[in-house]
């Protein structure tokens, strides 16, 4: 049963027929690993904290810069030069003191990441580099922990939920390399705050589906592409790569069966 204060705080989402008190209790018990606290992580973490996700683990080794503030909405001008995980934790605990927060202000190696993924119900990849994305995909695949991935640059965004319970393409099937041939950073290409926010919100929404309702209603293992000019989404299937260094073993098992 929810307490009176909990009912007041969460009434508008508990009122959702599919969610109800049971879904809210599931959210209270959930554990989410958020890798990267930039524009994606800011938006996702704020909404997950607001929704009452029980425990958020926030990972980022950067400090807040003035050029972050137009899109990384968890930060305020007075946060400049503060560590991002410290600054975002302050905002989140003010938003919802009931959420348990733990911050990790460094890049994790595979062993550390494996431990963190083991504790998590879902992982949000909100990072800004391909090496991290590949490592997170590999560890999540090994542990069959759902990975909710997003990226945004310029006017474009992409979003994908990797549900490794089903045999489908993984992140590495989609991008089978460790470095982008033509990496475009936000400082070179520019990026709009609402585009990043849109993608971060998608990550939070997908996480709430899985955590509160125990399933993804959004199409999983497909690439959702967002065009911020036309404001349209396009859905592209992710082909499973039979030579993928992460998930190909499953393909071989399938062939021998
Ligand atoms: Zn793969």
XYZ file of N, CA and C and ligand atoms in Angstrom:
772
model
N 0.839 -1.207 0.000
C 0.000 0.000 0.000
C 0.872 1.255 0.000
N 0.434 2.243 -0.750
C 1.148 3.522 -0.749
C 0.762 4.313 0.496
N 1.718 5.068 1.017
C 1.384 5.980 2.114
C 0.595 7.157 1.545
N -0.007 7.949 2.443
C -0.778 9.110 1.974
C 0.099 10.055 1.163
N 1.322 10.294 1.654
C 2.220 11.204 0.936
C 2.606 10.641 -0.428
N 2.860 9.355 -0.474
C 3.189 8.735 -1.761
C 2.004 8.835 -2.709
N 0.816 8.603 -2.187
C -0.361 8.664 -3.050
C -0.522 10.069 -3.624
N -0.314 11.088 -2.774
C -0.429 12.464 -3.261
C 0.592 12.742 -4.360
N 1.812 12.305 -4.131
C 2.889 12.609 -5.073
C 2.704 11.904 -6.412
N 2.267 10.659 -6.355
C 2.264 9.854 -7.595
C 0.857 9.628 -8.161
N -0.133 10.328 -7.604
C -1.516 10.010 -7.963
C -1.768 10.043 -9.469
N -1.168 11.035 -10.166
C -1.475 11.176 -11.589
C -0.938 10.020 -12.429
N 0.119 9.378 -11.957
C 0.581 8.219 -12.735
C -0.020 6.914 -12.209
N -0.281 6.865 -10.895
C -0.964 5.683 -10.342
C -2.365 5.563 -10.960
N -2.942 6.719 -11.346
C -4.277 6.702 -11.949
C -4.287 6.019 -13.313
N -3.136 5.856 -13.906
C -3.078 5.136 -15.190
C -3.469 3.684 -14.931
N -4.460 3.211 -15.675
C -5.009 1.875 -15.440
C -3.923 0.808 -15.495
N -2.997 0.933 -16.446
C -1.977 -0.112 -16.601
C -0.935 -0.063 -15.485
N -0.802 1.081 -14.844
C 0.259 1.243 -13.856
C -0.247 0.929 -12.442
N -1.153 1.745 -11.927
C -1.760 1.466 -10.626
C -0.746 1.400 -9.490
N -1.222 0.992 -8.325
C -0.336 0.925 -7.157
C 0.732 -0.151 -7.330
N 0.377 -1.219 -8.019
C 1.358 -2.305 -8.207
C 2.536 -1.807 -9.046
N 2.216 -1.093 -10.127
C 3.276 -0.545 -10.974
C 4.136 0.445 -10.212
N 3.488 1.241 -9.352
C 4.243 2.219 -8.565
C 5.182 1.508 -7.579
N 4.699 0.443 -6.965
C 5.555 -0.319 -6.047
C 6.742 -0.921 -6.808
N 6.477 -1.388 -8.016
C 7.584 -1.934 -8.819
C 8.612 -0.846 -9.107
N 8.115 0.371 -9.390
C 9.050 1.484 -9.632
C 9.885 1.774 -8.388
N 9.243 1.748 -7.218
C 9.982 2.002 -5.968
C 11.118 0.999 -5.789
N 10.891 -0.219 -6.261
C 11.889 -1.275 -6.041
C 12.917 -1.363 -7.169
N 12.801 -0.484 -8.142
C 13.653 -0.624 -9.334
C 15.039 -0.001 -9.127
N 15.958 -0.451 -9.941
C 17.362 -0.032 -9.863
C 17.823 0.250 -11.290
N 18.167 1.497 -11.551
C 18.493 1.913 -12.909
C 19.926 2.434 -12.964
N 20.686 1.932 -13.906
C 22.052 2.415 -14.131
C 22.027 3.390 -15.306
N 22.452 4.629 -15.047
C 22.439 5.675 -16.075
C 23.886 6.042 -16.392
N 24.318 5.699 -17.588
C 25.714 5.913 -17.954
C 25.809 7.163 -18.823
N 26.332 8.223 -18.214
C 26.418 9.516 -18.892
C 25.367 10.463 -18.347
N 25.791 11.632 -17.874
C 24.861 12.613 -17.314
C 24.929 13.914 -18.097
N 24.925 13.810 -19.423
C 24.841 14.974 -20.295
C 23.378 15.286 -20.573
N 23.068 15.639 -21.814
C 21.698 16.016 -22.167
C 20.728 14.857 -22.051
N 21.132 13.679 -22.498
C 20.259 12.499 -22.417
C 20.047 12.096 -20.968
N 21.150 11.966 -20.255
C 21.077 11.521 -18.865
C 20.329 12.510 -17.982
N 20.508 13.813 -18.244
C 19.780 14.843 -17.487
C 18.281 14.622 -17.592
N 17.808 14.524 -18.840
C 16.364 14.404 -19.058
C 15.852 13.091 -18.471
N 16.552 12.004 -18.765
C 16.085 10.691 -18.313
C 16.072 10.619 -16.790
N 17.142 11.098 -16.150
C 17.242 10.985 -14.694
C 16.187 11.842 -13.998
N 15.930 13.044 -14.524
C 14.910 13.898 -13.905
C 13.544 13.224 -13.939
N 13.180 12.665 -15.091
C 11.861 12.031 -15.191
C 11.790 10.749 -14.370
N 12.873 9.995 -14.320
C 12.838 8.752 -13.533
C 12.777 9.063 -12.038
N 13.495 10.083 -11.614
C 13.421 10.478 -10.209
C 12.016 10.977 -9.884
N 11.463 11.789 -10.781
C 10.102 12.286 -10.571
C 9.094 11.155 -10.449
N 9.300 10.108 -11.263
C 8.359 8.983 -11.286
C 8.503 8.092 -10.062
N 9.584 8.270 -9.293
C 9.765 7.459 -8.094
C 10.563 6.191 -8.310
N 11.390 6.170 -9.361
C 12.285 5.018 -9.538
C 13.135 4.900 -8.267
N 13.219 3.698 -7.722
C 13.765 3.536 -6.380
C 15.213 3.938 -6.227
N 16.032 3.470 -7.142
C 17.466 3.698 -6.983
C 18.067 4.046 -8.346
N 18.761 5.162 -8.397
C 19.435 5.580 -9.621
C 20.938 5.609 -9.368
N 21.680 4.965 -10.246
C 23.138 5.046 -10.187
C 23.585 5.891 -11.374
N 24.297 6.976 -11.073
C 24.647 7.983 -12.082
C 26.145 7.945 -12.329
N 26.512 7.809 -13.594
C 27.931 7.677 -13.936
C 28.338 8.796 -14.894
N 29.348 9.566 -14.519
C 29.919 10.568 -15.430
C 31.203 11.112 -14.797
N 32.219 11.312 -15.614
C 33.482 11.825 -15.057
C 33.740 13.285 -15.443
N 32.729 13.944 -16.030
C 32.911 15.334 -16.472
C 32.465 16.336 -15.417
N 32.940 17.572 -15.618
C 32.419 18.711 -14.873
C 31.447 19.489 -15.756
N 30.563 20.244 -15.118
C 29.606 21.072 -15.856
C 30.337 22.255 -16.482
N 30.059 22.490 -17.781
C 30.617 23.652 -18.479
C 29.473 24.553 -18.933
N 29.818 25.828 -19.161
C 28.787 26.786 -19.601
C 28.097 26.307 -20.878
N 28.865 25.678 -21.774
C 28.299 25.253 -23.055
C 27.372 24.045 -22.923
N 27.280 23.471 -21.740
C 26.353 22.347 -21.514
C 24.930 22.835 -21.226
N 24.825 24.080 -20.727
C 23.591 24.472 -20.045
C 22.381 24.598 -20.968
N 22.600 24.807 -22.255
C 21.452 24.978 -23.157
C 20.693 23.675 -23.373
N 21.315 22.543 -23.079
C 20.641 21.270 -23.325
C 20.668 20.295 -22.159
N 21.554 20.475 -21.221
C 21.683 19.518 -20.115
C 20.896 20.065 -18.933
N 19.595 19.792 -18.957
C 18.656 20.579 -18.152
C 18.704 20.301 -16.657
N 19.507 19.358 -16.232
C 19.632 19.133 -14.786
C 20.534 20.185 -14.150
N 21.270 20.959 -14.955
C 22.292 21.853 -14.395
C 21.859 23.304 -14.412
N 22.418 24.048 -13.487
C 22.142 25.474 -13.334
C 23.461 26.229 -13.485
N 23.373 27.536 -13.711
C 24.589 28.317 -13.927
C 25.580 28.157 -12.775
N 25.045 28.053 -11.545
C 25.955 27.937 -10.391
C 26.654 26.580 -10.326
N 26.246 25.630 -11.179
C 26.898 24.315 -11.179
C 28.186 24.280 -12.020
N 28.448 25.352 -12.782
C 29.631 25.350 -13.651
C 30.877 25.028 -12.831
N 31.672 24.121 -13.360
C 32.903 23.596 -12.740
C 32.656 22.534 -11.667
N 31.389 22.306 -11.288
C 31.105 21.205 -10.355
C 31.109 19.888 -11.130
N 31.352 18.801 -10.432
C 31.225 17.489 -11.042
C 29.774 17.253 -11.437
N 29.566 16.656 -12.618
C 28.179 16.464 -13.070
C 27.394 15.552 -12.145
N 28.025 14.472 -11.673
C 27.247 13.549 -10.832
C 26.855 14.205 -9.504
N 27.700 15.117 -8.998
C 27.340 15.824 -7.767
C 26.204 16.807 -8.030
N 26.327 17.542 -9.137
C 25.323 18.566 -9.451
C 23.969 17.925 -9.755
N 23.980 16.837 -10.522
C 22.691 16.210 -10.871
C 22.074 15.568 -9.632
N 22.912 15.031 -8.758
C 22.381 14.417 -7.533
C 21.665 15.454 -6.673
N 22.218 16.668 -6.627
C 21.550 17.736 -5.863
C 20.160 18.013 -6.422
N 20.089 18.145 -7.749
C 18.789 18.433 -8.378
C 17.798 17.306 -8.130
N 18.270 16.067 -8.293
C 17.358 14.923 -8.189
C 16.855 14.752 -6.756
N 17.740 14.993 -5.777
C 17.281 14.813 -4.395
C 16.334 15.923 -3.986
N 16.467 17.119 -4.616
C 15.487 18.170 -4.345
C 14.149 17.849 -5.005
N 14.227 17.269 -6.195
C 13.000 16.894 -6.898
C 12.256 15.805 -6.131
N 12.993 14.776 -5.701
C 12.348 13.650 -5.016
C 13.285 13.039 -3.975
N 13.136 13.468 -2.714
C 14.067 13.004 -1.662
C 13.980 11.501 -1.412
N 12.925 10.846 -1.882
C 12.768 9.408 -1.625
C 13.652 8.546 -2.518
N 14.136 9.103 -3.618
C 14.931 8.301 -4.545
C 16.343 8.127 -3.984
N 16.818 6.898 -3.980
C 18.185 6.638 -3.525
C 19.135 6.861 -4.696
N 20.166 7.645 -4.435
C 21.104 8.011 -5.493
C 22.496 7.522 -5.134
N 23.205 7.035 -6.144
C 24.621 6.730 -5.945
C 25.343 7.249 -7.173
N 26.457 7.932 -6.963
C 27.148 8.508 -8.119
C 28.540 7.905 -8.272
N 28.941 7.776 -9.521
C 30.253 7.223 -9.863
C 30.923 8.234 -10.792
N 31.929 8.939 -10.282
C 32.534 10.037 -11.032
C 33.785 9.588 -11.781
N 33.683 8.448 -12.434
C 34.820 7.991 -13.238
C 34.309 7.049 -14.318
N 35.167 6.818 -15.319
C 34.832 5.821 -16.333
C 35.145 4.450 -15.767
N 34.219 3.534 -15.891
C 34.418 2.208 -15.308
C 35.088 1.272 -16.303
N 35.901 0.360 -15.772
C 36.425 -0.700 -16.639
C 35.376 -1.815 -16.709
N 35.691 -2.849 -17.487
C 34.671 -3.870 -17.748
C 34.239 -4.580 -16.469
N 35.199 -4.851 -15.572
C 34.860 -5.573 -14.339
C 33.908 -4.751 -13.464
N 34.202 -3.456 -13.326
C 33.327 -2.590 -12.515
C 31.951 -2.463 -13.152
N 31.975 -2.276 -14.477
C 30.704 -2.134 -15.188
C 29.863 -3.403 -15.034
N 30.509 -4.556 -15.101
C 29.777 -5.825 -14.954
C 29.065 -5.893 -13.613
N 29.742 -5.448 -12.569
C 29.117 -5.458 -11.239
C 27.915 -4.517 -11.194
N 28.087 -3.338 -11.777
C 26.982 -2.372 -11.757
C 25.794 -2.875 -12.574
N 26.067 -3.491 -13.712
C 24.981 -4.013 -14.553
C 24.261 -5.144 -13.822
N 25.022 -5.946 -13.079
C 24.434 -7.051 -12.330
C 23.388 -6.552 -11.329
N 23.632 -5.365 -10.768
C 22.712 -4.806 -9.770
C 21.488 -4.135 -10.407
N 21.583 -3.836 -11.695
C 20.563 -2.992 -12.332
C 19.457 -3.817 -12.989
N 18.244 -3.250 -12.996
C 17.142 -3.868 -13.730
C 17.165 -3.449 -15.199
N 17.511 -2.209 -15.455
C 17.699 -1.725 -16.822
C 18.906 -0.784 -16.833
N 19.515 -0.664 -18.015
C 20.663 0.230 -18.184
C 20.312 1.255 -19.262
N 20.579 2.517 -18.951
C 20.397 3.577 -19.942
C 21.771 4.017 -20.434
N 22.008 3.843 -21.726
C 23.248 4.354 -22.296
C 23.001 5.777 -22.759
N 23.519 6.728 -21.989
C 23.390 8.154 -22.295
C 24.783 8.721 -22.547
N 25.700 7.873 -22.999
C 27.091 8.282 -23.141
C 27.308 9.008 -24.466
N 28.524 9.498 -24.650
C 28.808 10.317 -25.830
C 29.940 9.732 -26.670
N 30.258 8.447 -26.466
C 31.354 7.895 -27.262
C 31.122 6.420 -27.559
N 31.670 5.999 -28.698
C 31.393 4.654 -29.210
C 32.045 3.563 -28.361
N 33.228 3.842 -27.804
C 33.911 2.825 -26.995
C 33.040 2.433 -25.803
N 32.473 3.437 -25.130
C 31.577 3.155 -23.999
C 30.356 2.387 -24.473
N 29.782 2.813 -25.594
C 28.576 2.159 -26.098
C 28.822 0.686 -26.402
N 29.984 0.392 -26.993
C 30.289 -1.007 -27.314
C 30.471 -1.831 -26.037
N 31.154 -1.257 -25.065
C 31.384 -1.981 -23.806
C 30.053 -2.232 -23.075
N 29.217 -1.217 -23.026
C 27.928 -1.348 -22.336
C 27.071 -2.413 -23.026
N 27.061 -2.404 -24.360
C 26.302 -3.413 -25.107
C 26.812 -4.817 -24.801
N 28.127 -4.968 -24.767
C 28.701 -6.299 -24.541
C 28.333 -6.828 -23.148
N 28.492 -5.972 -22.154
C 28.201 -6.402 -20.781
C 26.705 -6.668 -20.602
N 25.876 -5.799 -21.148
C 24.427 -6.009 -21.024
C 24.006 -7.279 -21.759
N 24.605 -7.536 -22.909
C 24.290 -8.768 -23.646
C 24.663 -9.991 -22.806
N 25.860 -9.962 -22.217
C 26.315 -11.111 -21.408
C 25.345 -11.399 -20.268
N 24.813 -10.338 -19.675
C 23.949 -10.520 -18.508
C 22.470 -10.512 -18.864
N 22.174 -10.311 -20.151
C 20.774 -10.252 -20.624
C 19.977 -9.169 -19.885
N 20.663 -8.070 -19.601
C 20.001 -6.922 -18.962
C 19.550 -5.948 -20.052
N 18.296 -5.535 -20.055
C 17.819 -4.655 -21.127
C 18.620 -3.347 -21.196
N 18.966 -2.965 -22.407
C 19.735 -1.743 -22.646
C 18.881 -0.760 -23.434
N 18.744 0.434 -22.872
C 17.971 1.487 -23.534
C 18.967 2.546 -23.978
N 19.153 2.626 -25.280
C 20.249 3.398 -25.849
C 19.708 4.594 -26.625
N 20.401 5.731 -26.547
C 19.995 6.878 -27.355
C 21.216 7.735 -27.669
N 21.063 8.530 -28.711
C 22.116 9.461 -29.106
C 21.458 10.611 -29.858
N 22.108 11.772 -29.840
C 21.579 12.908 -30.593
C 22.720 13.813 -31.007
N 22.639 14.294 -32.234
C 23.593 15.295 -32.701
C 22.907 16.095 -33.815
N 23.203 17.380 -33.884
C 22.542 18.218 -34.875
C 21.035 18.230 -34.637
N 20.277 17.931 -35.682
C 18.814 17.856 -35.595
C 18.325 16.415 -35.463
N 19.284 15.481 -35.383
C 18.940 14.059 -35.481
C 19.117 13.354 -34.143
N 18.263 12.379 -33.942
C 18.431 11.528 -32.777
C 18.167 10.083 -33.141
N 18.718 9.185 -32.360
C 18.379 7.775 -32.534
C 18.191 7.115 -31.190
N 17.320 6.121 -31.206
C 16.884 5.471 -29.979
C 16.686 3.993 -30.266
N 17.117 3.145 -29.361
C 16.883 1.709 -29.528
C 16.824 1.044 -28.163
N 15.926 0.077 -28.046
C 15.866 -0.766 -26.851
C 16.375 -2.144 -27.251
N 17.435 -2.587 -26.607
C 17.958 -3.925 -26.881
C 17.464 -4.859 -25.776
N 16.571 -5.738 -26.183
C 16.041 -6.748 -25.269
C 16.733 -8.051 -25.653
N 17.720 -8.419 -24.868
C 18.572 -9.553 -25.267
C 17.921 -10.904 -24.989
N 16.702 -10.875 -24.464
C 15.997 -12.145 -24.248
C 15.582 -12.767 -25.575
N 15.431 -11.934 -26.580
C 15.043 -12.452 -27.893
C 16.274 -12.452 -28.791
N 16.298 -13.330 -29.766
C 17.435 -13.374 -30.685
C 17.253 -12.294 -31.737
N 18.023 -11.237 -31.604
C 17.899 -10.106 -32.530
C 19.241 -9.390 -32.567
N 19.361 -8.434 -33.464
C 20.607 -7.694 -33.590
C 20.915 -6.901 -32.338
N 22.194 -6.798 -31.994
C 22.619 -5.995 -30.838
C 23.222 -4.676 -31.343
N 23.715 -3.858 -30.417
C 24.282 -2.562 -30.813
C 25.473 -2.755 -31.755
N 26.267 -3.803 -31.491
C 27.445 -4.019 -32.323
C 27.073 -4.516 -33.726
N 25.963 -5.230 -33.838
C 25.470 -5.605 -35.173
C 25.194 -4.339 -35.989
N 24.716 -3.324 -35.286
C 24.354 -2.057 -35.944
C 25.609 -1.254 -36.300
N 26.537 -1.185 -35.360
C 27.788 -0.439 -35.567
C 28.967 -1.360 -35.276
N 29.419 -2.126 -36.275
C 30.455 -3.143 -36.002
C 31.875 -2.573 -36.022
N 32.092 -1.471 -35.340
C 33.439 -0.897 -35.274
C 33.598 -0.159 -33.950
N 34.862 0.115 -33.589
C 35.130 0.744 -32.298
C 35.284 2.250 -32.382
N 35.492 2.728 -33.611
C 35.547 4.185 -33.780
C 34.717 4.557 -34.981
N 34.023 5.662 -34.884
C 33.246 6.119 -36.030
C 34.194 6.625 -37.108
N 33.941 6.301 -38.385
C 34.821 6.781 -39.450
C 34.869 8.310 -39.510
N 33.752 8.944 -39.164
C 33.707 10.408 -39.223
C 32.981 10.911 -37.978
N 33.681 10.842 -36.819
C 32.977 11.204 -35.586
C 32.607 12.681 -35.568
N 31.354 12.937 -35.256
C 30.899 14.323 -35.173
C 30.507 14.609 -33.722
N 31.207 15.518 -33.126
C 30.874 15.848 -31.748
C 29.863 16.986 -31.747
N 29.263 17.187 -30.570
C 28.279 18.266 -30.443
C 28.926 19.629 -30.689
N 30.216 19.762 -30.311
C 30.857 21.072 -30.481
C 31.078 21.382 -31.957
N 31.323 20.350 -32.780
C 31.523 20.579 -34.214
C 30.199 20.710 -34.963
N 29.280 19.804 -34.676
C 28.062 19.729 -35.488
C 26.929 20.562 -34.927
N 27.046 20.960 -33.676
C 25.937 21.634 -33.021
C 24.882 20.618 -32.612
N 24.042 21.025 -31.708
C 22.951 20.158 -31.267
C 21.922 21.028 -30.584
N 20.660 20.656 -30.735
C 19.583 21.421 -30.109
C 19.111 20.743 -28.833
N 18.902 21.552 -27.797
C 18.466 21.007 -26.511
C 17.225 20.136 -26.605
N 16.160 20.613 -27.266
C 14.939 19.797 -27.298
C 15.116 18.471 -28.027
N 16.038 18.405 -28.986
C 16.280 17.131 -29.680
C 16.882 16.131 -28.695
N 17.885 16.559 -27.938
C 18.495 15.671 -26.946
C 17.466 15.306 -25.875
N 16.699 16.307 -25.439
C 15.694 16.065 -24.406
C 14.662 15.046 -24.838
N 14.255 15.154 -26.107
C 13.291 14.207 -26.692
C 13.803 12.772 -26.551
N 15.068 12.588 -26.884
C 15.641 11.240 -26.842
C 15.791 10.762 -25.398
N 16.212 11.654 -24.513
C 16.328 11.290 -23.096
C 14.967 10.940 -22.498
N 13.943 11.660 -22.937
C 12.593 11.354 -22.460
C 12.133 9.993 -22.960
N 12.482 9.669 -24.194
C 12.157 8.330 -24.716
C 12.803 7.256 -23.860
N 14.050 7.507 -23.446
C 14.736 6.516 -22.603
C 14.004 6.334 -21.266
N 13.603 7.464 -20.664
C 12.881 7.373 -19.384
C 11.554 6.646 -19.565
N 10.872 6.943 -20.658
C 9.555 6.336 -20.902
C 9.677 4.826 -21.123
N 10.684 4.429 -21.888
C 10.899 2.991 -22.111
C 11.253 2.308 -20.786
N 12.066 2.965 -19.968
C 12.454 2.381 -18.677
C 11.228 2.218 -17.782
N 10.353 3.212 -17.758
C 9.147 3.118 -16.925
C 8.252 1.976 -17.412
N 8.170 1.802 -18.733
C 7.387 0.663 -19.260
C 7.911 -0.646 -18.673
N 9.201 -0.840 -18.799
C 9.783 -2.108 -18.360
C 9.698 -2.274 -16.844
N 9.975 -1.200 -16.108
C 10.060 -1.307 -14.651
C 8.677 -1.402 -14.002
N 7.749 -0.579 -14.473
C 6.436 -0.534 -13.827
C 5.477 -1.565 -14.410
N 5.600 -1.818 -15.713
C 4.637 -2.698 -16.394
C 5.264 -4.029 -16.796
N 6.531 -4.170 -16.512
C 7.274 -5.416 -16.735
C 7.373 -5.824 -18.198
N 7.140 -4.897 -19.095
C 7.394 -5.205 -20.500
C 7.576 -3.912 -21.292
N 8.286 -4.037 -22.397
C 8.412 -2.910 -23.313
C 7.222 -2.937 -24.268
N 6.538 -1.817 -24.378
C 5.489 -1.708 -25.387
C 6.063 -1.110 -26.665
N 7.138 -0.366 -26.518
C 7.828 0.199 -27.682
C 8.495 -0.947 -28.450
N 8.628 -0.790 -29.776
C 9.275 -1.817 -30.598
C 10.736 -1.952 -30.186
N 11.128 -3.164 -29.776
C 12.506 -3.383 -29.333
C 13.367 -3.902 -30.481
N 14.678 -3.807 -30.285
C 15.655 -4.298 -31.258
C 15.442 -3.684 -32.643
N 14.972 -2.454 -32.638
C 14.832 -1.700 -33.880
C 15.378 -0.296 -33.627
N 15.812 0.321 -34.715
C 16.383 1.657 -34.589
C 15.292 2.687 -34.882
N 15.055 3.542 -33.897
C 14.074 4.617 -34.062
C 14.867 5.884 -34.374
N 14.671 6.432 -35.556
C 15.414 7.634 -35.957
C 14.509 8.853 -35.864
N 14.994 9.900 -35.226
C 14.209 11.121 -35.066
C 14.813 12.240 -35.896
N 13.962 12.865 -36.679
C 14.358 14.023 -37.483
C 13.749 15.259 -36.822
N 14.593 16.074 -36.230
C 14.115 17.224 -35.465
C 13.613 18.375 -36.321
N 13.836 18.327 -37.634
C 13.273 19.372 -38.510
C 11.832 19.034 -38.882
N 11.657 17.855 -39.466
C 10.299 17.432 -39.842
C 9.524 16.966 -38.611
N 10.259 16.742 -37.513
C 9.694 16.187 -36.286
C 8.972 14.881 -36.566
N 9.691 14.012 -37.214
C 9.133 12.703 -37.554
C 10.065 11.599 -37.113
N 9.463 10.451 -36.824
C 10.216 9.257 -36.470
C 10.172 8.263 -37.616
N 11.255 7.533 -37.746
C 11.346 6.483 -38.755
C 11.857 5.232 -38.040
N 11.315 4.090 -38.410
C 11.693 2.842 -37.744
C 12.470 1.968 -38.710
N 13.647 1.535 -38.287
C 14.503 0.719 -39.149
C 14.845 -0.563 -38.393
N 14.723 -1.704 -39.069
C 15.047 -2.951 -38.363
C 16.561 -3.123 -38.295
N 17.031 -3.761 -37.239
C 18.464 -3.997 -37.043
C 18.743 -5.450 -37.416
N 19.481 -5.650 -38.495
C 19.773 -7.020 -38.934
C 20.804 -7.643 -38.003
N 20.602 -8.900 -37.664
C 21.572 -9.605 -36.833
C 22.768 -9.972 -37.709
N 23.961 -9.612 -37.225
C 25.192 -9.871 -37.977
C 25.728 -11.251 -37.558
N 25.803 -12.180 -38.500
C 26.219 -13.551 -38.141
C 27.688 -13.600 -37.734
N 28.444 -12.497 -37.964
C 29.843 -12.440 -37.535
C 30.042 -11.501 -36.346
N 28.964 -11.049 -35.748
C 29.066 -10.091 -34.633
C 29.888 -10.701 -33.497
N 30.881 -9.938 -33.025
C 31.761 -10.467 -31.972
C 31.050 -10.532 -30.618
N 29.905 -9.905 -30.492
C 29.172 -9.948 -29.226
C 28.097 -11.032 -29.225
N 27.263 -11.045 -30.249
C 26.066 -11.896 -30.174
C 26.043 -13.035 -31.186
N 27.109 -13.193 -31.985
C 27.058 -14.192 -33.059
C 26.999 -15.626 -32.544
N 27.512 -15.884 -31.350
C 27.494 -17.250 -30.818
C 26.083 -17.799 -30.803
N 25.136 -16.930 -30.498
C 23.733 -17.359 -30.470
C 23.263 -17.796 -31.847
N 23.747 -17.085 -32.882
C 23.357 -17.420 -34.249
C 23.845 -18.840 -34.567
N 25.127 -19.120 -34.195
C 25.685 -20.439 -34.493
C 24.895 -21.533 -33.782
N 24.564 -21.276 -32.503
C 23.760 -22.269 -31.782
C 22.467 -22.538 -32.546
N 21.886 -21.455 -33.042
C 20.632 -21.603 -33.775
C 20.793 -22.454 -35.014
N 21.923 -22.266 -35.720
C 22.144 -23.011 -36.954
C 22.314 -24.509 -36.664
N 23.012 -24.827 -35.558
C 23.262 -26.237 -35.258
C 22.014 -26.939 -34.707
N 21.086 -26.160 -34.229
C 19.898 -26.786 -33.607
C 19.099 -27.601 -34.615
Zn 25.468 -8.336 -32.333
